[in-house]
mmCIF file of C-alpha atoms and ligand atoms in Angstrom:
data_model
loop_
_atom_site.group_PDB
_atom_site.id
_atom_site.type_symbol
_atom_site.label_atom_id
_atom_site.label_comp_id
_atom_site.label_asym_id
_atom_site.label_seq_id
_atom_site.Cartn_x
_atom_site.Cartn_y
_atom_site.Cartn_z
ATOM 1 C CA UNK G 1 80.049 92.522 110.786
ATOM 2 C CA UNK G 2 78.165 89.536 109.525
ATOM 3 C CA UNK G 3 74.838 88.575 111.300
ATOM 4 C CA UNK G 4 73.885 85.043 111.852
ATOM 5 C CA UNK G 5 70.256 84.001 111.186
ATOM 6 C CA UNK G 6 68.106 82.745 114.430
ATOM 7 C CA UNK G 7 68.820 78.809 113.231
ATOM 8 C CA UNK G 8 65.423 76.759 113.582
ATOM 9 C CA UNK G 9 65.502 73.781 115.811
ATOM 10 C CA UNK G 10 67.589 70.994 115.006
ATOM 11 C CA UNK G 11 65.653 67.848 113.942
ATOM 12 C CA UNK G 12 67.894 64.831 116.042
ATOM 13 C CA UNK G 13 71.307 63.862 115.289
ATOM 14 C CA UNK G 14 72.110 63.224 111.227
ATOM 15 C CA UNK G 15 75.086 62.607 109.651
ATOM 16 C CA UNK G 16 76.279 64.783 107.264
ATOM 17 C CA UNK G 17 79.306 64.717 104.362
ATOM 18 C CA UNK G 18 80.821 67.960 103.078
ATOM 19 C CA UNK G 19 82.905 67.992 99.351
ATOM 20 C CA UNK G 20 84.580 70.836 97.576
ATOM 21 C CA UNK G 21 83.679 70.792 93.724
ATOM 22 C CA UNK G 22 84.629 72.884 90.987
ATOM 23 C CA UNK G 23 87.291 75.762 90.805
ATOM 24 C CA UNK G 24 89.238 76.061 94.383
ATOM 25 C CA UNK G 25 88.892 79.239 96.156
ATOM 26 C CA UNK G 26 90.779 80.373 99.426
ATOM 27 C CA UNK G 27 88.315 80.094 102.469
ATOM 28 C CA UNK G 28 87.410 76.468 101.370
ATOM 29 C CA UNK G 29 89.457 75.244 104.278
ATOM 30 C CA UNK G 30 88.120 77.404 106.413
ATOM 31 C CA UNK G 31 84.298 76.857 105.307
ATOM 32 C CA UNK G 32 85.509 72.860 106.062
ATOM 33 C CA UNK G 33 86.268 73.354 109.237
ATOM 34 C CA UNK G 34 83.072 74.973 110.116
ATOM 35 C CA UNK G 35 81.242 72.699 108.658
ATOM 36 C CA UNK G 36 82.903 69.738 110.162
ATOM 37 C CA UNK G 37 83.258 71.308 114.525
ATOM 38 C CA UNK G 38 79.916 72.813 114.377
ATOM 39 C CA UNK G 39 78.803 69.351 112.757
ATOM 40 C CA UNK G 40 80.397 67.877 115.684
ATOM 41 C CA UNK G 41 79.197 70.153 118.112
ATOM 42 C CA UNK G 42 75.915 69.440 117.668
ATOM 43 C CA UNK G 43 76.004 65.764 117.663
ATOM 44 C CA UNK G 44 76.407 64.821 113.770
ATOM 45 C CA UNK G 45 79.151 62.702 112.419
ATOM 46 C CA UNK G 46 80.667 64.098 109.624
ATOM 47 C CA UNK G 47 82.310 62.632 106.435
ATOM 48 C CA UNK G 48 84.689 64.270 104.266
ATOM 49 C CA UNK G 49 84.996 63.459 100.289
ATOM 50 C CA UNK G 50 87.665 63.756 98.384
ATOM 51 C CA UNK G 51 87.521 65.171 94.673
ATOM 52 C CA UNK G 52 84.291 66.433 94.645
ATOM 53 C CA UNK G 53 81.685 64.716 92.674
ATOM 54 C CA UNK G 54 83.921 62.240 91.210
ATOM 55 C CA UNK G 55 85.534 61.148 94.417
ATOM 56 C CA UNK G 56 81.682 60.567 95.728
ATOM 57 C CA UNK G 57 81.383 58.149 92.878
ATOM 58 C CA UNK G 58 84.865 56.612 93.766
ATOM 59 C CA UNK G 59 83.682 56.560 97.329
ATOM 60 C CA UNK G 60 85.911 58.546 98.601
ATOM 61 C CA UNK G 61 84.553 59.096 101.810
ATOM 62 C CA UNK G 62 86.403 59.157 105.035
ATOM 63 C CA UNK G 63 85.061 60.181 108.852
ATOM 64 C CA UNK G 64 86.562 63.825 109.695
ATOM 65 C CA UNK G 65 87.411 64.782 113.536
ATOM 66 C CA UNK G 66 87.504 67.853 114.879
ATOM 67 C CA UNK G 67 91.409 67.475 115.130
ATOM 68 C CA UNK G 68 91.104 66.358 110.903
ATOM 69 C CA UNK G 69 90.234 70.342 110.390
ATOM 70 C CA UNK G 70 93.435 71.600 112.808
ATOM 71 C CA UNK G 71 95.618 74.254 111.265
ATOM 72 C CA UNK G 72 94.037 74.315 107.562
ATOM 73 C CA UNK G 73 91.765 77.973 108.720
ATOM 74 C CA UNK G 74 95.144 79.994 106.849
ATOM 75 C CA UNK G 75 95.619 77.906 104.114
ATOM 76 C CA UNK G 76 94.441 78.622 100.245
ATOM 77 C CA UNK G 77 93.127 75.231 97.922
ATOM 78 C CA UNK G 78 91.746 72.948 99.319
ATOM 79 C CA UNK G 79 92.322 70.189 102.022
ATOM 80 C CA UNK G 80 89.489 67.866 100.462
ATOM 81 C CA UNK G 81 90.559 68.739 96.665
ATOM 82 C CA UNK G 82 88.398 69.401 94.230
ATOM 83 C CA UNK G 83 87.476 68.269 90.817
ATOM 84 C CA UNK G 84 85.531 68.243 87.384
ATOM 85 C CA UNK G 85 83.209 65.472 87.207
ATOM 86 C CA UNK G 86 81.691 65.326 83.701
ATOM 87 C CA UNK G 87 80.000 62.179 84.246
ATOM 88 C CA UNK G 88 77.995 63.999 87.048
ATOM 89 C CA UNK G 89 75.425 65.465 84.151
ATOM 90 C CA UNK G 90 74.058 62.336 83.963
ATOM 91 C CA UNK G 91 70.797 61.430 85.629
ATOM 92 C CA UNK G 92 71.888 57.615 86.049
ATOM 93 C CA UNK G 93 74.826 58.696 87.830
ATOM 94 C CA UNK G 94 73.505 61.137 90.245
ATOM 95 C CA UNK G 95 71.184 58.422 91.519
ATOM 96 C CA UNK G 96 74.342 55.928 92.316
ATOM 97 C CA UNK G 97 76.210 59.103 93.935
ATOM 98 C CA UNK G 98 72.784 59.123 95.938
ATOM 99 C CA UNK G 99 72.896 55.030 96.573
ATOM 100 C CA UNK G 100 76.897 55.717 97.757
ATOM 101 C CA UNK G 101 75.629 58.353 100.451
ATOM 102 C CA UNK G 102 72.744 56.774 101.795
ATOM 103 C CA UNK G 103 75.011 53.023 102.105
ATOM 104 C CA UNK G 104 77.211 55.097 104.347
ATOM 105 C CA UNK G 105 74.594 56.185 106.144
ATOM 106 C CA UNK G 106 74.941 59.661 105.006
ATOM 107 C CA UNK G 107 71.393 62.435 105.547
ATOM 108 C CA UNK G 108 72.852 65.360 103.580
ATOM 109 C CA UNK G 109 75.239 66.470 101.616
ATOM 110 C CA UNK G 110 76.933 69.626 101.538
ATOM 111 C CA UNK G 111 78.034 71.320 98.225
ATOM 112 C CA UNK G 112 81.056 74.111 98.587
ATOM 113 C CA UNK G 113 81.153 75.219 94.869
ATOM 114 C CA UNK G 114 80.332 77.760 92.224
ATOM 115 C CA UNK G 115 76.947 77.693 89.827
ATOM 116 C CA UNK G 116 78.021 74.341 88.412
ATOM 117 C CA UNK G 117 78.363 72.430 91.292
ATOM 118 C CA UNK G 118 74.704 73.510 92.805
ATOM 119 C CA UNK G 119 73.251 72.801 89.996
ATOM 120 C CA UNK G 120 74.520 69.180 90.589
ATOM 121 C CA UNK G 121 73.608 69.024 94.486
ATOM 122 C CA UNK G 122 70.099 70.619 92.844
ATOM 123 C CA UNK G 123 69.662 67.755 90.258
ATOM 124 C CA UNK G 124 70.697 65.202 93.064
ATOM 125 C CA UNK G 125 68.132 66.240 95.377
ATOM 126 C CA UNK G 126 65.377 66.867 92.954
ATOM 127 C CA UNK G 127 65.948 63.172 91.225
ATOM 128 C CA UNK G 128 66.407 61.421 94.594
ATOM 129 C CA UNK G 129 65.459 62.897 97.342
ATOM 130 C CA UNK G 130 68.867 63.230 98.888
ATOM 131 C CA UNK G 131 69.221 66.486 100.793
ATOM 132 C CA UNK G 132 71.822 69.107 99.557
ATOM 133 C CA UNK G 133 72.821 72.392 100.859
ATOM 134 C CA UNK G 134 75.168 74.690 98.926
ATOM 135 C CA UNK G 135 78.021 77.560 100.322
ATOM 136 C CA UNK G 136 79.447 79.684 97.611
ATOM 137 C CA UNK G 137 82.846 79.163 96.903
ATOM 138 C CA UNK G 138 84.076 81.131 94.182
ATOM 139 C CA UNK G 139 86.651 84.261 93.397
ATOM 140 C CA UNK G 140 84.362 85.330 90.690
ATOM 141 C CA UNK G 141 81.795 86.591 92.908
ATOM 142 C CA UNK G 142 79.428 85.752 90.340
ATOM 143 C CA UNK G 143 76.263 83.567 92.605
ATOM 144 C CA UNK G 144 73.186 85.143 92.321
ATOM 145 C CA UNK G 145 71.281 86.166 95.384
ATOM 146 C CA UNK G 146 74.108 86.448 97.508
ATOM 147 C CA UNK G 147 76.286 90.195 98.002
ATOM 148 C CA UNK G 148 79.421 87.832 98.206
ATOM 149 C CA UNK G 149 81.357 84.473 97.878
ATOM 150 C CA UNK G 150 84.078 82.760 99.753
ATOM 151 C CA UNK G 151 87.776 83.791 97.863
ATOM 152 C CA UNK G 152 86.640 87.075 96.408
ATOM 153 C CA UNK G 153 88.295 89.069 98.978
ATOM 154 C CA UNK G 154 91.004 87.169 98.583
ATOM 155 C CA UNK G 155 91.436 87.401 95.301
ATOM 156 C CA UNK G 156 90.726 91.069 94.402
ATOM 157 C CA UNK G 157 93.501 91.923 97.136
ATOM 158 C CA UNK G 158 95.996 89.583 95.279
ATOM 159 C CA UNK G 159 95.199 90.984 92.470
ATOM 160 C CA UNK G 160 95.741 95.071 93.782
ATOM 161 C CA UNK G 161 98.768 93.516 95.983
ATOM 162 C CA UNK G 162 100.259 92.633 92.399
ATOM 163 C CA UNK G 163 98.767 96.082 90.279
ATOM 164 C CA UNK G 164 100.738 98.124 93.156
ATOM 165 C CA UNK G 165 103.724 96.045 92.056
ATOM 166 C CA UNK G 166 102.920 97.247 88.666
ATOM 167 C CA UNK G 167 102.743 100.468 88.780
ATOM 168 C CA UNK G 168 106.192 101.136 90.144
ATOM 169 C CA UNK G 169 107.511 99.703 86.953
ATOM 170 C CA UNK G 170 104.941 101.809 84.974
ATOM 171 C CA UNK G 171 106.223 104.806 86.130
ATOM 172 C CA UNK G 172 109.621 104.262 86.001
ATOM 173 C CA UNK G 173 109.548 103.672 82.184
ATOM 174 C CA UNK G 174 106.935 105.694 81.404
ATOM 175 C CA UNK G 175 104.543 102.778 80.396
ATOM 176 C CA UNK G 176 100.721 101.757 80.065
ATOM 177 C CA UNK G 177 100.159 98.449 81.677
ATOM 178 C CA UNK G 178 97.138 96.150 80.860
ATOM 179 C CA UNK G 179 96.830 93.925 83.542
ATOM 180 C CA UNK G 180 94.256 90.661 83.024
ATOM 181 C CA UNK G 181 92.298 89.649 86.012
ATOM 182 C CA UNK G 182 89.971 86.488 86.389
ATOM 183 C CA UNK G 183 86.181 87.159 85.074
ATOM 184 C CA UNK G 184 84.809 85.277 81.575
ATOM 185 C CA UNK G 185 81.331 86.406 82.245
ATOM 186 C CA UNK G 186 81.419 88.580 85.437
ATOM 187 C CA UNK G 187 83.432 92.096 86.108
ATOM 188 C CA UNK G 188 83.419 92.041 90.038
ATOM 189 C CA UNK G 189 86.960 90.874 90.462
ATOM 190 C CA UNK G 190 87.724 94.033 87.399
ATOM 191 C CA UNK G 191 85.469 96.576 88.672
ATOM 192 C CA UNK G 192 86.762 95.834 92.827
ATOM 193 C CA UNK G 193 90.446 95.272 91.805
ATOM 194 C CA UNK G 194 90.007 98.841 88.968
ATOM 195 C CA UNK G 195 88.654 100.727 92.259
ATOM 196 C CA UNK G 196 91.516 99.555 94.962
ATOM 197 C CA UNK G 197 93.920 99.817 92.526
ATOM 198 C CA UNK G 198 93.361 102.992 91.292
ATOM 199 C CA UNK G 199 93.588 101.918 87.564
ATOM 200 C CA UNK G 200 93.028 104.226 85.021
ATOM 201 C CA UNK G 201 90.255 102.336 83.246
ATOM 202 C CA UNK G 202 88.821 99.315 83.824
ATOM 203 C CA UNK G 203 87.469 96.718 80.727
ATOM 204 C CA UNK G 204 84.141 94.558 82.542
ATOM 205 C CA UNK G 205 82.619 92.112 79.961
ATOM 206 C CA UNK G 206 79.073 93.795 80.951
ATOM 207 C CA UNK G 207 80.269 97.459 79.578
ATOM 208 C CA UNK G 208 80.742 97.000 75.883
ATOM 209 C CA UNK G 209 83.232 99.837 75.519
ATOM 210 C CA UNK G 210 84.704 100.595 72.510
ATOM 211 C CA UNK G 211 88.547 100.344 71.818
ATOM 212 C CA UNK G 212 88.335 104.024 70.543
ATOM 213 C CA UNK G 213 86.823 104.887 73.757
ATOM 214 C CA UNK G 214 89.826 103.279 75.652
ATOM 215 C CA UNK G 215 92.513 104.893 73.663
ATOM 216 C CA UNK G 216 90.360 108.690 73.714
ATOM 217 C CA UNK G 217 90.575 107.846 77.828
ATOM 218 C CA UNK G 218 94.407 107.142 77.675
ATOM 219 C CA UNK G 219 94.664 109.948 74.948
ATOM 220 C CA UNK G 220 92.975 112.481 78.073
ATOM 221 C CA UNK G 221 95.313 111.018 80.801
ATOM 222 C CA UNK G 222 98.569 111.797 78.676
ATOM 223 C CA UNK G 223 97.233 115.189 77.573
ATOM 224 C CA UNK G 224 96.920 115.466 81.768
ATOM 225 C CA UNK G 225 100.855 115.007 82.005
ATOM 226 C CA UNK G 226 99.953 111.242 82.772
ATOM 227 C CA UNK G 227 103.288 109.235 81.413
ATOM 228 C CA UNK G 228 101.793 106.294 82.772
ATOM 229 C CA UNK G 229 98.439 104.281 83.311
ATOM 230 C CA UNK G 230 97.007 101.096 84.361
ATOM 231 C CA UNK G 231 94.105 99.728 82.291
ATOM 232 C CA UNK G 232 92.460 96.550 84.309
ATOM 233 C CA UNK G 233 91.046 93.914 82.028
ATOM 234 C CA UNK G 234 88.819 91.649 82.705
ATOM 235 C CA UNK G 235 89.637 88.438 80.604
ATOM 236 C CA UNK G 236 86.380 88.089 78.975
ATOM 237 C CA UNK G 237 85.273 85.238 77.310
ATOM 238 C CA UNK G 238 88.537 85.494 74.911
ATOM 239 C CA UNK G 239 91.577 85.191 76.838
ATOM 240 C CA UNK G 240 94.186 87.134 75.733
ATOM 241 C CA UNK G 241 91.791 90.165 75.453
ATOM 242 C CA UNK G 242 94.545 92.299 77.071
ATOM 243 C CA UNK G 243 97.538 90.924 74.541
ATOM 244 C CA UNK G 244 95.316 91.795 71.699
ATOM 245 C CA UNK G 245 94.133 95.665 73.022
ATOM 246 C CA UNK G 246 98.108 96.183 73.384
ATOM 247 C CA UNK G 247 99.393 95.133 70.060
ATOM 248 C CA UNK G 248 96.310 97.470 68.981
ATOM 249 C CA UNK G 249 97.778 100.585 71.254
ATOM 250 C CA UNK G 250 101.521 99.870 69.829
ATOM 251 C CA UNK G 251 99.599 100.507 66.597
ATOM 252 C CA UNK G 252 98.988 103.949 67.535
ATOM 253 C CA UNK G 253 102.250 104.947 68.969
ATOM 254 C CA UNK G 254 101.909 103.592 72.531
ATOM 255 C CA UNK G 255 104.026 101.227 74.105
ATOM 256 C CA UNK G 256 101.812 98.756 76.386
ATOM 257 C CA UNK G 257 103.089 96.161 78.453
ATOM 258 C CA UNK G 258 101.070 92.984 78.891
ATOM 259 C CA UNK G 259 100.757 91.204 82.378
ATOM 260 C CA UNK G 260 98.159 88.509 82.723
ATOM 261 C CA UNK G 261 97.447 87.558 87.135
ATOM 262 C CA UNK G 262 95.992 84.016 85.964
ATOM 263 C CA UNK G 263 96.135 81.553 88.200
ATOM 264 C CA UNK G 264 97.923 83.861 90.627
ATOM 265 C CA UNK G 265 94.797 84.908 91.798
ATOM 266 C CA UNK G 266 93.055 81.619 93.074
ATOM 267 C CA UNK G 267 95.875 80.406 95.741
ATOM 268 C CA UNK G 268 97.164 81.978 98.910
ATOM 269 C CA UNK G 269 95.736 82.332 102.316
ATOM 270 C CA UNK G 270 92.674 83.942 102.428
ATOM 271 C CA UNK G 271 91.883 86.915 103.908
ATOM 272 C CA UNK G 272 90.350 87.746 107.555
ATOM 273 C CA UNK G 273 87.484 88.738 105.533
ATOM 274 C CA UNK G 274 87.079 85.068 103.854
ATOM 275 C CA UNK G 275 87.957 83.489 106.982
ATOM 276 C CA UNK G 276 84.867 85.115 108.856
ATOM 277 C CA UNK G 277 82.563 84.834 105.888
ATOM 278 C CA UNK G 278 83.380 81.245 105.225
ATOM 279 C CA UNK G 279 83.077 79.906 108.926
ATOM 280 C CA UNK G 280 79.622 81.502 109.269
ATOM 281 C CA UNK G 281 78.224 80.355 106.208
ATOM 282 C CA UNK G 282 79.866 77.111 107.023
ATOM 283 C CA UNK G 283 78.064 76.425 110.459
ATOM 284 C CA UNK G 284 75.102 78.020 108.623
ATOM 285 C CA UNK G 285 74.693 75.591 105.840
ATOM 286 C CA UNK G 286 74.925 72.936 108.660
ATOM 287 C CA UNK G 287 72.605 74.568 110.848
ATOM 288 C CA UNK G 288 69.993 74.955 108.167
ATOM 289 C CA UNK G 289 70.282 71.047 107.023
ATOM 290 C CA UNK G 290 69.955 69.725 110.613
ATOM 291 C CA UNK G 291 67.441 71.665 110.763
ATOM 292 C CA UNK G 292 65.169 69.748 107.750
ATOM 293 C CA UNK G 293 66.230 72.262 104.896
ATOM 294 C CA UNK G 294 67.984 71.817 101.616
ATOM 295 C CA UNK G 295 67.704 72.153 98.083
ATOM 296 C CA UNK G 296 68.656 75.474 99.025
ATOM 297 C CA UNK G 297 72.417 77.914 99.265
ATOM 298 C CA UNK G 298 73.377 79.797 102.458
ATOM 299 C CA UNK G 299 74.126 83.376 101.050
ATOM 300 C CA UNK G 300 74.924 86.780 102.038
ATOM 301 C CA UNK G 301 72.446 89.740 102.206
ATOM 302 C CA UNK G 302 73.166 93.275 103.407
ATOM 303 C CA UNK G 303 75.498 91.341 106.333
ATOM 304 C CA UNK G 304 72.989 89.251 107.185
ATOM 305 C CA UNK G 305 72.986 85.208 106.265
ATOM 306 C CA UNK G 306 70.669 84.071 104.748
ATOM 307 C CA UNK G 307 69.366 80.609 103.032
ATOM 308 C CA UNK G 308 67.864 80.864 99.286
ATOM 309 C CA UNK G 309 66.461 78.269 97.549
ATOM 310 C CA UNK G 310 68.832 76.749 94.453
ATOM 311 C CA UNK G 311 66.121 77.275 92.172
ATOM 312 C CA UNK G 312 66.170 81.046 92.330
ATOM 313 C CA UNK G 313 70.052 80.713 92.295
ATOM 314 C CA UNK G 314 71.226 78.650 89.808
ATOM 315 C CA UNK G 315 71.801 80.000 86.121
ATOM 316 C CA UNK G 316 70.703 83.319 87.032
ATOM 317 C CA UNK G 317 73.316 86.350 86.151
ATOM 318 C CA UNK G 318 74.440 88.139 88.916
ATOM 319 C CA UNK G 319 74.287 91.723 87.747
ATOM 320 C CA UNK G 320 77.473 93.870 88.284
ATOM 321 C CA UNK G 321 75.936 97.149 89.870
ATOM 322 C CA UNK G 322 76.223 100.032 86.797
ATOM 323 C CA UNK G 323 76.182 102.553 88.929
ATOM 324 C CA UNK G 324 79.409 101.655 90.802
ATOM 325 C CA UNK G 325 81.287 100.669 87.058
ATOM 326 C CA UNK G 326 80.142 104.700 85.752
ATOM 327 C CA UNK G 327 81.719 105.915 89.614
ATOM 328 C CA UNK G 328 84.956 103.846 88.833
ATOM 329 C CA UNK G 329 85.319 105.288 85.100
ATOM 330 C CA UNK G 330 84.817 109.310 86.887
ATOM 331 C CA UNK G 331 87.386 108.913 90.009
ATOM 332 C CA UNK G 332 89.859 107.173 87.586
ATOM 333 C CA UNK G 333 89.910 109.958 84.847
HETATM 334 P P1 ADP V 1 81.621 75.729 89.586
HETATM 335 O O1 ADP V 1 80.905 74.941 90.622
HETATM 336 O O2 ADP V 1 82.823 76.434 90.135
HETATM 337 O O3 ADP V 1 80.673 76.604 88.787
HETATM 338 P P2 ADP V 1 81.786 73.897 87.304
HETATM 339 O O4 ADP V 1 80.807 74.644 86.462
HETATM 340 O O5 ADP V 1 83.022 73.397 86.656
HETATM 341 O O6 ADP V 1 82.293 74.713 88.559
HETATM 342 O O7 ADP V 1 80.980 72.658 87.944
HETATM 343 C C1 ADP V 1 81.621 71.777 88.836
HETATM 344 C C2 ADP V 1 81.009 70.407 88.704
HETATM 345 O O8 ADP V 1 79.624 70.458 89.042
HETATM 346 C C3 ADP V 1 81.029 69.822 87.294
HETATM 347 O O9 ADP V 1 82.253 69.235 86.962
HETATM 348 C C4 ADP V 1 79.946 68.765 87.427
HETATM 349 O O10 ADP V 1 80.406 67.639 88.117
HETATM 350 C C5 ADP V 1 78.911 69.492 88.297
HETATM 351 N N1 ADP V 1 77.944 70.151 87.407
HETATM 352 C C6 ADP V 1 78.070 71.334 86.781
HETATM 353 N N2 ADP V 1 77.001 71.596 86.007
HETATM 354 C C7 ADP V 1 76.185 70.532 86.122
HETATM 355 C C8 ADP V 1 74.913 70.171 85.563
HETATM 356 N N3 ADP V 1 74.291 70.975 84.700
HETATM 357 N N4 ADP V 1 74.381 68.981 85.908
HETATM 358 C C9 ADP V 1 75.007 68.175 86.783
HETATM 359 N N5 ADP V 1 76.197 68.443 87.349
HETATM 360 C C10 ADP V 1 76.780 69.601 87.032
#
């Protein structure tokens, strides 16, 4: 069960503006809503933006009630939407984004987002002044200094919900199945989804394993009386990693089957597990900025939240732990 931090005194009444930026991640609702009553309960008025970064430049900013939040705590996306804002890299920019806030009235900012989008709310404070606080939203897992991220849950039980799927097909024909989860850089969603899915290997971009190796493990399984495997793939920075490893098994005699989760894996109502997480850390990142801090992401820490400054956070890899990838590889052979 998640612990909340003791939150240090709040600092008057300020009011605050939430946006979603980046890739959408279900929980986002429910982090909005957080953010927004326990805003509210403490006195702030709260703003909502639409379209990230480049609705904040648009000035897409409109007052949010408690009632604006109703009913979105089960839904997947995104209620304020979310977007790419190239434009956002530049320093001129961020200091109009600041100039929109702080003609609305607006004392802080909070950033729901992956790496990309803190770095933003980093650059925006550091340039200006204007106070930022970050909550990671991402199914990649991949934020440094935090043990998890709002949508991971979600996602790694799509993705099993789907490999279960796939396996009845597998062993009715007698098949191998590569199936391609979400991950360019990162293997969490791979190694969680290999684990709960009981896959028979599992390809991370952080293990450099050789195709030979793959096959010899495939090879073992068969020699087992195995007539049918699932190999979980991790996309990689290639996509179509998992097309190419199956055109090289048909090579060799095997036939594989190909099924990439995509975008599958991003929608959908999140899990009890996001909805928890994402609330706390929501009324968290609040509680922290009323409180005078910023520049800084709520995060996750043996159950207990906690706030780490963005400097220590952003562009630093998240390592996937090795010693849970070599337990995966021995209870799945
Ligand atoms: P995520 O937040 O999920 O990592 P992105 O990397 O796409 O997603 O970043 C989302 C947005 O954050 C970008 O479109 C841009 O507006 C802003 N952003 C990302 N990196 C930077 C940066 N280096 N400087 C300023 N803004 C950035």
């Amino acid at each position: 069960m998640l612990m909340l931090p003791k939150f240090p005194q709040t600092k008057g009444k300020k009011t605050i503006a939430v946006l979603t930026s980046g890739g959408d991640a279900p929980g986002m609702n429910a982090a909005i809503r957080a953010v927004v009553r326990y805003g509210l309960s403490q006195g702030s008025e709260v703003y909502g933006i639409t379209k990230g970064y480049s609705g904040l430049l648009e000035g897409e900013i409109h007052p949010l009630k408690a009632s604006s939040v109703a009913n979105i705590i089960q839904r997947g996306g995104t209620i304020l939407k979310t977007d790419r804002c190239l434009s956002f890299y530049k320093k001129e920019v961020r200091r109009e984004a600041a100039n929109i806030l702080m003609r609305k009235g607006i004392d802080g900012l909070v950033v729901i987002g992956g790496d990309g989008s803190f770095t933003g709310a980093h650059l925006l404070e550091k340039e200006t002044g204007f106070p930022t606080i970050g909550i990671p939203g991402t199914i990649d897992n991949d934020i440094a200094e935090t043990d998890d991220t709002i949508g991971f849950d979600t996602a790694v039980n799509t993705a099993i919900d789907a490999i279960d799927r796939i396996r009845d097909t597998a062993s009715s024909h007698d098949r191998i199945f590569l199936v391609e989860v979400m991950g360019r850089s990162s293997g969490f969603i791979g190694l969680q989804v290999g684990v709960g899915g009981g896959a028979e290997t599992i390809v991370v971009p952080e293990r450099h394993e050789s195709f030979s190796k793959i096959v010899k493990t495939i090879e073992r399984g068969v020699k087992r009386g195995k007539t049918s495997s699932i190999i979980v793939v991790a996309e990689g920075h290639k996509p179509g990693l998992s097309q190419k490893m199956a055109e090289n098994l048909s090579r060799r005699g095997y036939i594989a089957k190909v099924c990439i989760l995509g975008h599958t894996q991003r929608g959908g109502s999140p899990t009890a597990h996001d909805r928890m997480l994402a609330s706390f850390l929501g009324a968290s990142a609040v509680a922290y900025l009323l409180s005078g801090k910023s520049n800084a992401m709520v995060g996750v820490k043996s159950d207990k939240i906690i706030l780490v400054p963005f400097k220590k956070v952003i562009g630093v890899k998240k390592q996937l732990p090795r010693e849970l990838l070599s337990m995966a590889q021995l209870l799945a052979t």
